[in-house]
């Protein structure tokens, strides 16, 4: 069928076409199905695979990487993350765990999630969580990579992230 709608490319018969209802019906149904599939949200969650000791260098968290293929440019991604922090070595009150995400190789400096034991920094096994979220418009279609990253603000004291409760989730609205 030579005729298609300008926005979604749905097929239709034109005046010069020989009548063929079954073929038109099939082409229209397949085009609508493809359109609906392209609008379905894409979702994934990645969880830290084992306890992770933070250093003062921002690093990728083991197994907290998500790669998703996005059907079109300008899709909106909602990212949420949680970090389960435990102070395993006493430090000073300025010690912080800083958590952020990287999208397609670019660190997102904002928003960051921060957890600090504060006055309890002198006491090992202090535990707490931090979480964050952000939305971003993805620049193009194709594969996009999302990574959860973290660092300690100081080398005094030691913070570890617990597995299972440290994760990154991504929902993409194409």
PDB file of C-alpha atoms in Angstrom:
ATOM      1  CA  UNK A   1       0.000   0.000   0.000  1.00  0.00           C
ATOM      2  CA  UNK A   2       1.577   3.291  -0.997  1.00  0.00           C
ATOM      3  CA  UNK A   3      -0.253   5.522   1.492  1.00  0.00           C
ATOM      4  CA  UNK A   4       1.015   6.016   5.065  1.00  0.00           C
ATOM      5  CA  UNK A   5       0.126   8.482   7.797  1.00  0.00           C
ATOM      6  CA  UNK A   6       2.691  11.278   8.296  1.00  0.00           C
ATOM      7  CA  UNK A   7       3.260  10.854  12.039  1.00  0.00           C
ATOM      8  CA  UNK A   8       3.217   7.113  12.729  1.00  0.00           C
ATOM      9  CA  UNK A   9       3.556   5.657   9.219  1.00  0.00           C
ATOM     10  CA  UNK A  10       0.356   3.626   9.441  1.00  0.00           C
ATOM     11  CA  UNK A  11      -0.614   2.169   6.039  1.00  0.00           C
ATOM     12  CA  UNK A  12      -3.814   2.958   4.187  1.00  0.00           C
ATOM     13  CA  UNK A  13      -5.224   2.374   0.728  1.00  0.00           C
ATOM     14  CA  UNK A  14      -5.264   5.184  -1.756  1.00  0.00           C
ATOM     15  CA  UNK A  15      -7.736   5.766  -4.559  1.00  0.00           C
ATOM     16  CA  UNK A  16      -5.675   3.908  -7.169  1.00  0.00           C
ATOM     17  CA  UNK A  17      -5.127   0.779  -5.035  1.00  0.00           C
ATOM     18  CA  UNK A  18      -6.977  -2.402  -5.841  1.00  0.00           C
ATOM     19  CA  UNK A  19      -9.220  -3.323  -2.897  1.00  0.00           C
ATOM     20  CA  UNK A  20      -7.477  -5.855  -0.676  1.00  0.00           C
ATOM     21  CA  UNK A  21      -8.944  -5.803   2.826  1.00  0.00           C
ATOM     22  CA  UNK A  22      -6.973  -8.744   4.277  1.00  0.00           C
ATOM     23  CA  UNK A  23      -3.581  -7.338   3.220  1.00  0.00           C
ATOM     24  CA  UNK A  24      -4.461  -3.835   4.417  1.00  0.00           C
ATOM     25  CA  UNK A  25      -5.781  -5.248   7.703  1.00  0.00           C
ATOM     26  CA  UNK A  26      -2.571  -7.218   8.285  1.00  0.00           C
ATOM     27  CA  UNK A  27      -0.296  -4.284   7.400  1.00  0.00           C
ATOM     28  CA  UNK A  28      -2.260  -1.944   9.651  1.00  0.00           C
ATOM     29  CA  UNK A  29      -2.291  -4.430  12.547  1.00  0.00           C
ATOM     30  CA  UNK A  30       1.466  -5.035  12.258  1.00  0.00           C
ATOM     31  CA  UNK A  31       2.189  -1.296  12.081  1.00  0.00           C
ATOM     32  CA  UNK A  32       0.027  -0.600  15.166  1.00  0.00           C
ATOM     33  CA  UNK A  33       1.657  -3.467  17.081  1.00  0.00           C
ATOM     34  CA  UNK A  34       5.157  -2.166  16.271  1.00  0.00           C
ATOM     35  CA  UNK A  35       4.105   1.327  17.348  1.00  0.00           C
ATOM     36  CA  UNK A  36       2.688   0.074  20.653  1.00  0.00           C
ATOM     37  CA  UNK A  37       5.796  -2.013  21.367  1.00  0.00           C
ATOM     38  CA  UNK A  38       8.018   1.000  20.764  1.00  0.00           C
ATOM     39  CA  UNK A  39       6.089   2.950  23.433  1.00  0.00           C
ATOM     40  CA  UNK A  40       6.419   0.316  26.196  1.00  0.00           C
ATOM     41  CA  UNK A  41       8.594   1.374  29.142  1.00  0.00           C
ATOM     42  CA  UNK A  42      11.944  -0.406  29.430  1.00  0.00           C
ATOM     43  CA  UNK A  43      12.962  -1.351  32.978  1.00  0.00           C
ATOM     44  CA  UNK A  44      15.961  -2.933  34.697  1.00  0.00           C
ATOM     45  CA  UNK A  45      17.537  -3.159  38.151  1.00  0.00           C
ATOM     46  CA  UNK A  46      21.150  -3.983  38.978  1.00  0.00           C
ATOM     47  CA  UNK A  47      22.201  -4.938  42.490  1.00  0.00           C
ATOM     48  CA  UNK A  48      25.654  -4.831  44.066  1.00  0.00           C
ATOM     49  CA  UNK A  49      27.032  -8.384  43.912  1.00  0.00           C
ATOM     50  CA  UNK A  50      29.170  -8.339  47.069  1.00  0.00           C
ATOM     51  CA  UNK A  51      30.181  -6.007  49.883  1.00  0.00           C
ATOM     52  CA  UNK A  52      32.269  -3.147  48.473  1.00  0.00           C
ATOM     53  CA  UNK A  53      34.848  -1.032  50.323  1.00  0.00           C
ATOM     54  CA  UNK A  54      34.861   2.608  49.259  1.00  0.00           C
ATOM     55  CA  UNK A  55      38.069   4.432  48.407  1.00  0.00           C
ATOM     56  CA  UNK A  56      38.610   8.138  47.813  1.00  0.00           C
ATOM     57  CA  UNK A  57      38.464   7.481  44.053  1.00  0.00           C
ATOM     58  CA  UNK A  58      34.988   7.414  42.533  1.00  0.00           C
ATOM     59  CA  UNK A  59      34.578   3.899  41.131  1.00  0.00           C
ATOM     60  CA  UNK A  60      31.980   1.781  39.370  1.00  0.00           C
ATOM     61  CA  UNK A  61      30.151  -0.499  41.794  1.00  0.00           C
ATOM     62  CA  UNK A  62      30.507  -4.171  40.911  1.00  0.00           C
ATOM     63  CA  UNK A  63      27.526  -5.415  38.851  1.00  0.00           C
ATOM     64  CA  UNK A  64      25.624  -2.121  39.167  1.00  0.00           C
ATOM     65  CA  UNK A  65      25.665  -1.489  35.420  1.00  0.00           C
ATOM     66  CA  UNK A  66      22.618  -1.487  33.153  1.00  0.00           C
ATOM     67  CA  UNK A  67      22.777  -1.400  29.347  1.00  0.00           C
ATOM     68  CA  UNK A  68      19.478  -0.876  27.520  1.00  0.00           C
ATOM     69  CA  UNK A  69      18.645  -0.405  23.862  1.00  0.00           C
ATOM     70  CA  UNK A  70      16.368   2.590  23.366  1.00  0.00           C
ATOM     71  CA  UNK A  71      14.256   2.750  20.183  1.00  0.00           C
ATOM     72  CA  UNK A  72      14.322   6.517  19.692  1.00  0.00           C
ATOM     73  CA  UNK A  73      16.099   9.726  20.597  1.00  0.00           C
ATOM     74  CA  UNK A  74      14.685  11.976  23.327  1.00  0.00           C
ATOM     75  CA  UNK A  75      13.413   9.085  25.457  1.00  0.00           C
ATOM     76  CA  UNK A  76      13.151   9.970  29.141  1.00  0.00           C
ATOM     77  CA  UNK A  77      14.975   7.813  31.697  1.00  0.00           C
ATOM     78  CA  UNK A  78      14.117   7.748  35.403  1.00  0.00           C
ATOM     79  CA  UNK A  79      17.007   6.515  37.547  1.00  0.00           C
ATOM     80  CA  UNK A  80      16.708   5.629  41.229  1.00  0.00           C
ATOM     81  CA  UNK A  81      19.398   4.245  43.490  1.00  0.00           C
ATOM     82  CA  UNK A  82      19.998   3.194  47.066  1.00  0.00           C
ATOM     83  CA  UNK A  83      23.256   2.590  48.920  1.00  0.00           C
ATOM     84  CA  UNK A  84      23.347   0.581  52.155  1.00  0.00           C
ATOM     85  CA  UNK A  85      26.363   1.991  54.025  1.00  0.00           C
ATOM     86  CA  UNK A  86      28.189   0.652  57.058  1.00  0.00           C
ATOM     87  CA  UNK A  87      31.116   2.263  58.827  1.00  0.00           C
ATOM     88  CA  UNK A  88      33.548  -0.626  59.302  1.00  0.00           C
ATOM     89  CA  UNK A  89      36.502   1.429  60.518  1.00  0.00           C
ATOM     90  CA  UNK A  90      36.200   4.435  62.794  1.00  0.00           C
ATOM     91  CA  UNK A  91      36.962   7.779  61.173  1.00  0.00           C
ATOM     92  CA  UNK A  92      36.312  11.452  61.696  1.00  0.00           C
ATOM     93  CA  UNK A  93      32.979  13.266  61.621  1.00  0.00           C
ATOM     94  CA  UNK A  94      33.565  14.588  58.098  1.00  0.00           C
ATOM     95  CA  UNK A  95      33.734  11.076  56.566  1.00  0.00           C
ATOM     96  CA  UNK A  96      31.049  10.637  53.878  1.00  0.00           C
ATOM     97  CA  UNK A  97      29.952   8.070  51.330  1.00  0.00           C
ATOM     98  CA  UNK A  98      29.178   9.871  48.055  1.00  0.00           C
ATOM     99  CA  UNK A  99      27.070   8.026  45.470  1.00  0.00           C
ATOM    100  CA  UNK A 100      26.246   9.143  41.926  1.00  0.00           C
ATOM    101  CA  UNK A 101      25.504   7.726  38.485  1.00  0.00           C
ATOM    102  CA  UNK A 102      27.304   7.688  35.171  1.00  0.00           C
ATOM    103  CA  UNK A 103      25.314   7.785  31.939  1.00  0.00           C
ATOM    104  CA  UNK A 104      27.021   6.846  28.676  1.00  0.00           C
ATOM    105  CA  UNK A 105      30.482   7.509  30.125  1.00  0.00           C
ATOM    106  CA  UNK A 106      29.641  10.902  31.668  1.00  0.00           C
ATOM    107  CA  UNK A 107      29.577  11.243  35.452  1.00  0.00           C
ATOM    108  CA  UNK A 108      26.471  13.015  36.651  1.00  0.00           C
ATOM    109  CA  UNK A 109      27.765  15.383  39.321  1.00  0.00           C
ATOM    110  CA  UNK A 110      24.233  16.246  40.371  1.00  0.00           C
ATOM    111  CA  UNK A 111      22.345  14.822  42.106  1.00  0.00           C
ATOM    112  CA  UNK A 112      24.649  12.976  44.439  1.00  0.00           C
ATOM    113  CA  UNK A 113      23.531  10.976  47.443  1.00  0.00           C
ATOM    114  CA  UNK A 114      25.572  11.422  50.577  1.00  0.00           C
ATOM    115  CA  UNK A 115      25.678   9.396  53.795  1.00  0.00           C
ATOM    116  CA  UNK A 116      27.796  10.348  56.773  1.00  0.00           C
ATOM    117  CA  UNK A 117      27.910   8.787  60.214  1.00  0.00           C
ATOM    118  CA  UNK A 118      28.437  12.238  61.750  1.00  0.00           C
ATOM    119  CA  UNK A 119      29.191  12.065  65.470  1.00  0.00           C
ATOM    120  CA  UNK A 120      28.987   8.263  65.293  1.00  0.00           C
ATOM    121  CA  UNK A 121      32.059   8.184  63.020  1.00  0.00           C
ATOM    122  CA  UNK A 122      34.171   7.186  65.985  1.00  0.00           C
ATOM    123  CA  UNK A 123      32.098   4.020  66.414  1.00  0.00           C
ATOM    124  CA  UNK A 124      32.518   1.142  63.967  1.00  0.00           C
ATOM    125  CA  UNK A 125      29.443  -0.697  62.627  1.00  0.00           C
ATOM    126  CA  UNK A 126      27.342   2.455  62.365  1.00  0.00           C
ATOM    127  CA  UNK A 127      24.936   1.820  59.499  1.00  0.00           C
ATOM    128  CA  UNK A 128      22.675   3.944  57.304  1.00  0.00           C
ATOM    129  CA  UNK A 129      21.314   4.324  53.800  1.00  0.00           C
ATOM    130  CA  UNK A 130      21.261   7.006  51.177  1.00  0.00           C
ATOM    131  CA  UNK A 131      19.194   7.167  48.026  1.00  0.00           C
ATOM    132  CA  UNK A 132      18.696   9.386  45.040  1.00  0.00           C
ATOM    133  CA  UNK A 133      16.828   9.802  41.807  1.00  0.00           C
ATOM    134  CA  UNK A 134      17.020  11.780  38.611  1.00  0.00           C
ATOM    135  CA  UNK A 135      15.428  12.050  35.209  1.00  0.00           C
ATOM    136  CA  UNK A 136      17.358  12.572  32.014  1.00  0.00           C
ATOM    137  CA  UNK A 137      16.480  12.932  28.343  1.00  0.00           C
ATOM    138  CA  UNK A 138      18.605  10.472  26.368  1.00  0.00           C
ATOM    139  CA  UNK A 139      20.380  12.009  23.406  1.00  0.00           C
ATOM    140  CA  UNK A 140      19.922   9.288  20.812  1.00  0.00           C
ATOM    141  CA  UNK A 141      18.537   5.889  20.017  1.00  0.00           C
ATOM    142  CA  UNK A 142      20.553   2.698  20.524  1.00  0.00           C
ATOM    143  CA  UNK A 143      22.380   1.335  23.557  1.00  0.00           C
ATOM    144  CA  UNK A 144      22.713   3.469  26.676  1.00  0.00           C
ATOM    145  CA  UNK A 145      24.835   2.528  29.696  1.00  0.00           C
ATOM    146  CA  UNK A 146      23.937   3.453  33.277  1.00  0.00           C
ATOM    147  CA  UNK A 147      26.379   2.842  36.162  1.00  0.00           C
ATOM    148  CA  UNK A 148      26.175   3.334  39.908  1.00  0.00           C
ATOM    149  CA  UNK A 149      29.401   4.816  41.311  1.00  0.00           C
ATOM    150  CA  UNK A 150      30.649   5.740  44.763  1.00  0.00           C
ATOM    151  CA  UNK A 151      33.586   7.066  46.777  1.00  0.00           C
ATOM    152  CA  UNK A 152      34.521   7.953  50.331  1.00  0.00           C
ATOM    153  CA  UNK A 153      35.199  11.624  51.027  1.00  0.00           C
ATOM    154  CA  UNK A 154      38.220  10.878  53.186  1.00  0.00           C
ATOM    155  CA  UNK A 155      40.764   8.144  53.787  1.00  0.00           C
ATOM    156  CA  UNK A 156      40.181   8.349  57.548  1.00  0.00           C
ATOM    157  CA  UNK A 157      37.802   5.578  58.502  1.00  0.00           C
ATOM    158  CA  UNK A 158      36.298   2.947  56.256  1.00  0.00           C
ATOM    159  CA  UNK A 159      32.835   2.699  54.701  1.00  0.00           C
ATOM    160  CA  UNK A 160      31.569  -0.403  52.979  1.00  0.00           C
ATOM    161  CA  UNK A 161      28.452  -0.762  50.871  1.00  0.00           C
ATOM    162  CA  UNK A 162      26.368  -3.835  51.568  1.00  0.00           C
ATOM    163  CA  UNK A 163      25.215  -6.038  48.712  1.00  0.00           C
ATOM    164  CA  UNK A 164      21.516  -6.686  48.080  1.00  0.00           C
ATOM    165  CA  UNK A 165      20.362  -3.314  49.425  1.00  0.00           C
ATOM    166  CA  UNK A 166      22.660  -1.292  47.152  1.00  0.00           C
ATOM    167  CA  UNK A 167      21.120  -1.040  43.704  1.00  0.00           C
ATOM    168  CA  UNK A 168      20.371   1.033  40.629  1.00  0.00           C
ATOM    169  CA  UNK A 169      17.041   0.958  38.791  1.00  0.00           C
ATOM    170  CA  UNK A 170      16.269   2.496  35.417  1.00  0.00           C
ATOM    171  CA  UNK A 171      12.884   3.000  33.757  1.00  0.00           C
ATOM    172  CA  UNK A 172      12.987   4.380  30.217  1.00  0.00           C
ATOM    173  CA  UNK A 173       9.896   5.946  28.680  1.00  0.00           C
ATOM    174  CA  UNK A 174      10.479   5.855  24.900  1.00  0.00           C
TER     175      UNK A 174
END
